[in-house]
Amino acid sequence: MGQKVYLNGELVEREEAKVSVWDHGFLYGDGIFEGIRAYNGRIFRFKQHIDRLYDSAKAIMLDIPLTKKEMEEAIIKTIQANELEDCYIRLVISRGIGDLGLNPEACPNPNVIIIASDIELYPAKFYEEGLELVTVPTRRNIPEALNPRIKSLNYLNNILAKMEANRAGVLEAVMLNNEGYVAECTGDNIFIIKDDTLVTPPVHAGALKGIKREVVLELAPEFGLEVKEELFTRHDLYIADECFLSGTAAEVIPVVKIDDRDIADGTPGDYTWDLIEAFREKANSEGLSIY
Ligand code: PXG
C-alpha cells in the first residue's frame, strides 16, 4: 500500500502530493506547520497541538479553511488511510498560490497538507548514554521580529543553528537569545535541574511553547521537583546537576555534555530517568484513540 497524503480535502498518493512553485509557502516561507505524535493508536495531546496550530495561523493572519473539528477529522482520516498506530503527523498550512511579490492578499486559498509518516527519533544509544550539545553563534530570532512561539515555515534560524551543531560533530544546538540567555534548541525545549529544582526558559526568552515541555512541567512535581520557568545562562548549563530536552521528535532525552564540558559526571541523572519513564507511560496510555 502506498503512502497517502491529505492535500486540500483529498487523499492522494505520495508521488502526487505536490504544491505549485507559486505557493507563497515555497516562495517566502509564508505559512505554518505543526508536528504531532500518535502512540499505540492514540493521538497524544491532540487538542493542544490543534490549538497551537490555530494560534500560529492567527498570529500570521492566515485563515485556515477548516474548523478545528474538521481538521481533527481530516487528521484521523489520514492516519487511518495509512493504517498507522505509532506515527508522526506533520501538518502544513501555506499561504497558497499567488503572484511574485510578498502580498499575501494575492493568495486566496491556503494549501492544507497532512502527512502521517514514520517517526525519526535520535538514534537509540543517545536515549541510554545521553546527547552532546554545543551552544552556537546563531542567536534565536527575537520575538519582536519573528516570534519563536509561531511555528512558521521560516525555520532558517533553526537550520543555521543545526548546521553549526552538525559541523561541531553533535546532533543538537543550544540557541541563546539576543541577551545571551538560553532560549531552546533547534527542535527541542531545554531543561536543567539544580538542587532539586527543574528550570526551563520562559517562552518570552525565545522558545516555542512546546507541548512536551508542558508534559514535563506537569510530571516534575510528582518526583518532588520544584518547577521554575526562569531565565538562565550558559553558566547555569555548565554547573547543572542534570540536563535534558523535550520535543515531539525527541520525546525526553538526556543531555550529558555541552560545549565539551560534562554535565555533572557525564551520565544521565536520576530525575531525568524518572521523567523519561513517566513520559513514556503517559504517552502510551493517554490520548484520543484513532481506531
Ligand atoms: N522548539 C522548536 C523550535 C520546535 O520546532 C519544539 C521546541 C518542541 O515542541 P513540542 O511541541 O514538539 O514539544 C519544537 C518542535 C518537524 C519537527 O520536522 C518539528 C519540531 C521538532 C522536530 C521536528 O516537523 N518542532
Tab-separated table of C-alpha atoms and ligand atoms in Angstrom:
chain	number	residue	atom	x	y	z
A	1	MET	CA	0.000	0.000	0.000
A	2	GLY	CA	1.394	3.386	-0.968
A	3	GLN	CA	1.561	6.245	1.445
A	4	LYS	CA	-1.453	8.580	1.285
A	5	VAL	CA	-1.128	12.308	1.879
A	6	TYR	CA	-4.002	14.675	2.615
A	7	LEU	CA	-3.960	17.602	0.199
A	8	ASN	CA	-6.829	20.108	0.336
A	9	GLY	CA	-9.542	17.593	1.130
A	10	GLU	CA	-8.245	14.690	-0.978
A	11	LEU	CA	-6.117	11.720	-0.020
A	12	VAL	CA	-3.532	11.431	-2.766
A	13	GLU	CA	-0.606	9.087	-3.365
A	14	ARG	CA	2.751	10.211	-2.027
A	15	GLU	CA	4.076	10.885	-5.552
A	16	GLU	CA	1.040	13.011	-6.399
A	17	ALA	CA	1.316	15.140	-3.260
A	18	LYS	CA	2.684	18.294	-4.881
A	19	VAL	CA	2.260	22.021	-4.480
A	20	SER	CA	2.858	24.794	-7.001
A	21	VAL	CA	6.077	26.809	-7.292
A	22	TRP	CA	3.781	29.846	-6.934
A	23	ASP	CA	2.834	28.827	-3.418
A	24	HIS	CA	3.957	31.529	-1.008
A	25	GLY	CA	4.967	28.853	1.466
A	26	PHE	CA	7.652	27.923	-1.048
A	27	LEU	CA	8.419	31.425	-2.331
A	28	TYR	CA	8.534	33.228	1.023
A	29	GLY	CA	8.204	30.690	3.821
A	30	ASP	CA	4.740	32.163	4.368
A	31	GLY	CA	2.854	29.539	6.305
A	32	ILE	CA	2.827	27.446	9.446
A	33	PHE	CA	3.295	23.856	10.489
A	34	GLU	CA	2.705	21.500	13.372
A	35	GLY	CA	4.168	18.152	14.387
A	36	ILE	CA	2.039	15.684	16.349
A	37	ARG	CA	2.704	12.140	17.559
A	38	ALA	CA	0.468	9.121	17.843
A	39	TYR	CA	1.479	6.322	20.208
A	40	ASN	CA	-0.213	2.982	20.354
A	41	GLY	CA	-3.127	4.129	18.160
A	42	ARG	CA	-3.715	7.270	20.226
A	43	ILE	CA	-3.021	10.859	19.259
A	44	PHE	CA	-1.061	12.490	22.051
A	45	ARG	CA	-2.180	15.950	23.264
A	46	PHE	CA	-4.294	16.374	20.150
A	47	LYS	CA	-6.250	19.405	21.320
A	48	GLN	CA	-3.093	21.246	22.414
A	49	HIS	CA	-1.462	20.738	19.003
A	50	ILE	CA	-4.587	21.841	17.141
A	51	ASP	CA	-4.890	24.902	19.375
A	52	ARG	CA	-1.240	25.789	18.777
A	53	LEU	CA	-1.713	25.388	15.001
A	54	TYR	CA	-4.666	27.772	15.016
A	55	ASP	CA	-2.777	30.210	17.264
A	56	SER	CA	0.153	30.192	14.816
A	57	ALA	CA	-2.342	30.837	11.979
A	58	LYS	CA	-3.945	33.702	13.903
A	59	ALA	CA	-0.539	35.246	14.568
A	60	ILE	CA	0.241	35.414	10.846
A	61	MET	CA	-3.345	36.343	9.889
A	62	LEU	CA	-3.887	33.149	7.945
A	63	ASP	CA	-7.440	31.800	7.814
A	64	ILE	CA	-7.360	28.008	7.859
A	65	PRO	CA	-10.253	26.910	5.628
A	66	LEU	CA	-11.297	24.152	8.077
A	67	THR	CA	-12.801	24.362	11.528
A	68	LYS	CA	-10.772	22.747	14.312
A	69	LYS	CA	-13.211	19.858	14.285
A	70	GLU	CA	-12.869	19.379	10.530
A	71	MET	CA	-9.087	19.496	10.904
A	72	GLU	CA	-9.183	16.818	13.599
A	73	GLU	CA	-11.363	14.622	11.393
A	74	ALA	CA	-9.040	15.091	8.416
A	75	ILE	CA	-6.047	14.094	10.551
A	76	ILE	CA	-7.747	10.959	11.860
A	77	LYS	CA	-8.824	10.018	8.330
A	78	THR	CA	-5.233	10.414	7.100
A	79	ILE	CA	-3.797	8.214	9.844
A	80	GLN	CA	-6.469	5.567	9.235
A	81	ALA	CA	-5.840	5.588	5.478
A	82	ASN	CA	-2.191	4.786	6.198
A	83	GLU	CA	-3.067	2.150	8.832
A	84	LEU	CA	-0.615	3.634	11.321
A	85	GLU	CA	-0.544	3.120	15.095
A	86	ASP	CA	2.675	4.904	16.008
A	87	CYS	CA	3.377	7.804	13.754
A	88	TYR	CA	4.441	11.347	13.249
A	89	ILE	CA	1.817	13.679	11.862
A	90	ARG	CA	3.037	16.730	10.019
A	91	LEU	CA	0.567	19.498	9.232
A	92	VAL	CA	1.472	22.289	6.844
A	93	ILE	CA	-0.748	25.236	6.036
A	94	SER	CA	0.816	27.507	3.469
A	95	ARG	CA	-0.491	30.869	2.281
A	96	GLY	CA	-1.250	29.246	-1.067
A	97	ILE	CA	-0.764	30.170	-4.704
A	98	GLY	CA	-0.213	33.837	-5.543
A	99	ASP	CA	1.898	36.122	-7.692
A	100	LEU	CA	5.530	37.006	-7.283
A	101	GLY	CA	5.612	39.702	-4.651
A	102	LEU	CA	5.105	39.383	-0.944
A	103	ASN	CA	1.468	40.395	-0.779
A	104	PRO	CA	-0.470	37.599	0.918
A	105	GLU	CA	-3.729	39.155	-0.265
A	106	ALA	CA	-2.877	37.749	-3.691
A	107	CYS	CA	-3.226	34.233	-2.228
A	108	PRO	CA	-6.908	33.456	-1.700
A	109	ASN	CA	-6.626	29.720	-0.980
A	110	PRO	CA	-4.259	28.327	1.660
A	111	ASN	CA	-2.890	24.856	0.974
A	112	VAL	CA	-3.693	22.338	3.692
A	113	ILE	CA	-1.388	19.329	3.885
A	114	ILE	CA	-1.402	16.423	6.329
A	115	ILE	CA	1.379	13.844	6.244
A	116	ALA	CA	1.237	10.785	8.503
A	117	SER	CA	4.577	9.090	8.476
A	118	ASP	CA	7.118	7.001	10.350
A	119	ILE	CA	8.931	8.597	13.196
A	120	GLU	CA	12.521	9.660	13.169
A	121	LEU	CA	13.950	9.734	16.663
A	122	TYR	CA	17.510	10.300	17.726
A	123	PRO	CA	19.448	7.019	17.470
A	124	ALA	CA	18.608	4.697	20.405
A	125	LYS	CA	22.046	4.885	22.011
A	126	PHE	CA	21.538	8.566	22.872
A	127	TYR	CA	18.496	7.686	24.993
A	128	GLU	CA	20.808	5.448	27.028
A	129	GLU	CA	24.030	7.434	27.047
A	130	GLY	CA	22.711	10.974	26.605
A	131	LEU	CA	23.253	13.615	23.945
A	132	GLU	CA	26.060	16.039	23.466
A	133	LEU	CA	25.191	19.655	22.599
A	134	VAL	CA	27.037	22.815	21.677
A	135	THR	CA	25.977	26.426	22.064
A	136	VAL	CA	26.089	28.016	18.633
A	137	PRO	CA	26.770	31.526	17.292
A	138	THR	CA	23.366	31.918	15.624
A	139	ARG	CA	21.004	33.583	18.099
A	140	ARG	CA	17.321	32.722	18.344
A	141	ASN	CA	15.044	35.102	16.419
A	142	ILE	CA	13.953	37.989	18.592
A	143	PRO	CA	10.224	37.853	19.367
A	144	GLU	CA	9.767	41.406	18.063
A	145	ALA	CA	10.964	40.287	14.603
A	146	LEU	CA	9.518	36.794	14.251
A	147	ASN	CA	8.114	35.331	17.421
A	148	PRO	CA	9.530	31.838	18.090
A	149	ARG	CA	6.100	30.960	19.500
A	150	ILE	CA	4.846	30.886	15.900
A	151	LYS	CA	5.598	27.520	14.307
A	152	SER	CA	6.181	29.172	10.955
A	153	LEU	CA	7.645	27.857	7.717
A	154	ASN	CA	10.602	30.185	8.352
A	155	TYR	CA	12.907	27.718	10.114
A	156	LEU	CA	16.116	29.073	8.647
A	157	ASN	CA	17.131	30.469	12.024
A	158	ASN	CA	16.984	26.972	13.496
A	159	ILE	CA	18.511	25.371	10.409
A	160	LEU	CA	21.584	27.620	10.613
A	161	ALA	CA	21.980	26.608	14.255
A	162	LYS	CA	21.518	22.949	13.347
A	163	MET	CA	24.266	23.244	10.708
A	164	GLU	CA	26.577	24.778	13.279
A	165	ALA	CA	25.867	21.841	15.592
A	166	ASN	CA	26.455	19.355	12.757
A	167	ARG	CA	29.759	20.971	11.937
A	168	ALA	CA	30.786	20.669	15.570
A	169	GLY	CA	30.008	16.955	15.304
A	170	VAL	CA	26.914	16.907	17.534
A	171	LEU	CA	23.219	16.422	16.853
A	172	GLU	CA	21.605	19.418	18.515
A	173	ALA	CA	22.419	23.056	19.275
A	174	VAL	CA	21.659	25.232	22.271
A	175	MET	CA	20.401	28.570	20.980
A	176	LEU	CA	20.823	31.698	23.070
A	177	ASN	CA	18.579	34.717	22.697
A	178	ASN	CA	19.844	38.166	21.827
A	179	GLU	CA	20.577	38.907	25.501
A	180	GLY	CA	22.664	35.751	25.865
A	181	TYR	CA	20.096	33.779	27.883
A	182	VAL	CA	19.433	30.179	26.926
A	183	ALA	CA	16.302	30.012	24.728
A	184	GLU	CA	15.852	26.481	23.356
A	185	CYS	CA	17.356	24.015	20.886
A	186	THR	CA	16.633	23.886	17.155
A	187	GLY	CA	13.702	21.484	17.529
A	188	ASP	CA	13.524	20.828	21.263
A	189	ASN	CA	12.973	22.661	24.527
A	190	ILE	CA	15.709	22.539	27.156
A	191	PHE	CA	15.622	21.897	30.916
A	192	ILE	CA	18.173	21.895	33.718
A	193	ILE	CA	17.945	20.508	37.230
A	194	LYS	CA	19.925	22.062	40.065
A	195	ASP	CA	19.392	21.303	43.753
A	196	ASP	CA	16.049	19.531	43.212
A	197	THR	CA	14.679	22.407	41.120
A	198	LEU	CA	13.724	21.998	37.482
A	199	VAL	CA	14.242	25.107	35.363
A	200	THR	CA	13.254	25.786	31.766
A	201	PRO	CA	13.414	29.142	29.967
A	202	PRO	CA	10.119	31.065	29.870
A	203	VAL	CA	8.688	31.257	26.358
A	204	HIS	CA	9.389	35.002	26.244
A	205	ALA	CA	13.102	34.089	26.287
A	206	GLY	CA	12.517	32.986	22.671
A	207	ALA	CA	11.188	29.456	22.889
A	208	LEU	CA	8.342	27.553	21.353
A	209	LYS	CA	5.687	26.691	23.931
A	210	GLY	CA	6.448	23.038	23.442
A	211	ILE	CA	3.688	20.570	24.144
A	212	LYS	CA	6.147	18.010	25.501
A	213	ARG	CA	7.578	20.838	27.605
A	214	GLU	CA	4.139	21.233	29.210
A	215	VAL	CA	4.027	17.492	29.891
A	216	VAL	CA	7.412	17.627	31.640
A	217	LEU	CA	6.288	20.615	33.735
A	218	GLU	CA	3.187	18.654	34.765
A	219	LEU	CA	5.129	15.493	35.665
A	220	ALA	CA	8.042	17.050	37.553
A	221	PRO	CA	6.270	17.808	40.875
A	222	GLU	CA	5.361	14.100	41.170
A	223	PHE	CA	9.062	13.432	41.730
A	224	GLY	CA	9.451	16.143	44.342
A	225	LEU	CA	10.982	18.656	41.951
A	226	GLU	CA	10.267	22.329	42.340
A	227	VAL	CA	9.444	23.795	38.923
A	228	LYS	CA	10.524	27.200	37.616
A	229	GLU	CA	10.269	28.977	34.286
A	230	GLU	CA	13.211	31.301	34.611
A	231	LEU	CA	15.957	32.871	32.529
A	232	PHE	CA	19.339	31.181	32.790
A	233	THR	CA	22.722	31.405	31.113
A	234	ARG	CA	25.361	29.064	29.728
A	235	HIS	CA	26.998	29.173	33.136
A	236	ASP	CA	23.876	27.514	34.595
A	237	LEU	CA	24.086	24.787	31.952
A	238	TYR	CA	27.703	24.069	32.841
A	239	ILE	CA	27.017	23.746	36.590
A	240	ALA	CA	23.681	21.893	36.286
A	241	ASP	CA	23.135	18.586	38.096
A	242	GLU	CA	21.111	17.288	35.131
A	243	CYS	CA	20.023	18.456	31.707
A	244	PHE	CA	17.564	17.081	29.169
A	245	LEU	CA	15.496	18.062	26.135
A	246	SER	CA	11.854	17.584	25.223
A	247	GLY	CA	10.141	17.633	21.846
A	248	THR	CA	7.747	15.806	19.606
A	249	ALA	CA	10.529	14.078	17.709
A	250	ALA	CA	12.912	13.687	20.675
A	251	GLU	CA	10.339	12.915	23.419
A	252	VAL	CA	12.519	13.311	26.542
A	253	ILE	CA	16.233	12.745	26.026
A	254	PRO	CA	19.157	13.187	28.446
A	255	VAL	CA	21.997	15.632	27.779
A	256	VAL	CA	25.396	14.741	29.231
A	257	LYS	CA	27.824	17.156	27.609
A	258	ILE	CA	27.613	20.778	26.477
A	259	ASP	CA	30.461	22.650	24.773
A	260	ASP	CA	32.729	19.712	25.560
A	261	ARG	CA	32.021	20.013	29.299
A	262	ASP	CA	30.453	17.146	31.214
A	263	ILE	CA	27.117	17.836	32.887
A	264	ALA	CA	27.666	16.562	36.457
A	265	ASP	CA	29.600	13.284	35.998
A	266	GLY	CA	28.751	13.000	32.310
A	267	THR	CA	25.968	10.431	32.700
A	268	PRO	CA	22.181	10.961	32.701
A	269	GLY	CA	20.772	11.914	36.120
A	270	ASP	CA	18.166	10.094	38.223
A	271	TYR	CA	15.395	12.661	37.835
A	272	THR	CA	15.911	12.521	34.081
A	273	TRP	CA	15.388	8.737	34.097
A	274	ASP	CA	12.242	9.152	36.192
A	275	LEU	CA	10.854	11.770	33.821
A	276	ILE	CA	11.659	9.715	30.715
A	277	GLU	CA	9.823	6.736	32.146
A	278	ALA	CA	6.835	8.776	33.336
A	279	PHE	CA	6.660	10.486	29.967
A	280	ARG	CA	6.596	7.185	28.094
A	281	GLU	CA	3.894	5.812	30.329
A	282	LYS	CA	1.731	8.886	29.815
A	283	ALA	CA	2.305	8.984	26.053
A	284	ASN	CA	1.289	5.343	25.658
A	285	SER	CA	-1.845	5.480	27.765
A	286	GLU	CA	-3.281	8.951	27.278
A	287	GLY	CA	-4.708	10.493	24.136
A	288	LEU	CA	-7.556	10.143	21.695
A	289	SER	CA	-7.986	6.667	20.260
A	290	ILE	CA	-7.834	6.587	16.449
A	291	TYR	CA	-9.378	3.174	15.794
B	1	PXG	N1	11.280	24.123	19.812
B	1	PXG	C1	11.181	24.181	18.476
B	1	PXG	C2	11.856	25.275	17.747
B	1	PXG	C3	10.438	23.201	17.806
B	1	PXG	O1	10.320	23.264	16.476
B	1	PXG	C4	9.969	22.138	19.934
B	1	PXG	C5	10.705	23.142	20.534
B	1	PXG	C6	9.295	21.108	20.787
B	1	PXG	O2	7.899	21.315	20.818
B	1	PXG	P1	6.859	20.113	21.016
B	1	PXG	O3	5.524	20.770	20.937
B	1	PXG	O4	7.125	19.157	19.914
B	1	PXG	O5	7.108	19.550	22.351
B	1	PXG	C7	9.827	22.143	18.526
B	1	PXG	C8	9.070	21.058	17.860
B	1	PXG	C9	9.334	18.677	12.218
B	1	PXG	C10	9.791	18.924	13.590
B	1	PXG	O6	10.146	18.432	11.350
B	1	PXG	C11	9.161	19.856	14.417
B	1	PXG	C12	9.630	20.085	15.690
B	1	PXG	C13	10.693	19.372	16.144
B	1	PXG	C14	11.299	18.451	15.319
B	1	PXG	C15	10.852	18.223	14.027
B	1	PXG	O7	8.128	18.667	11.960
B	1	PXG	N2	9.040	21.047	16.460
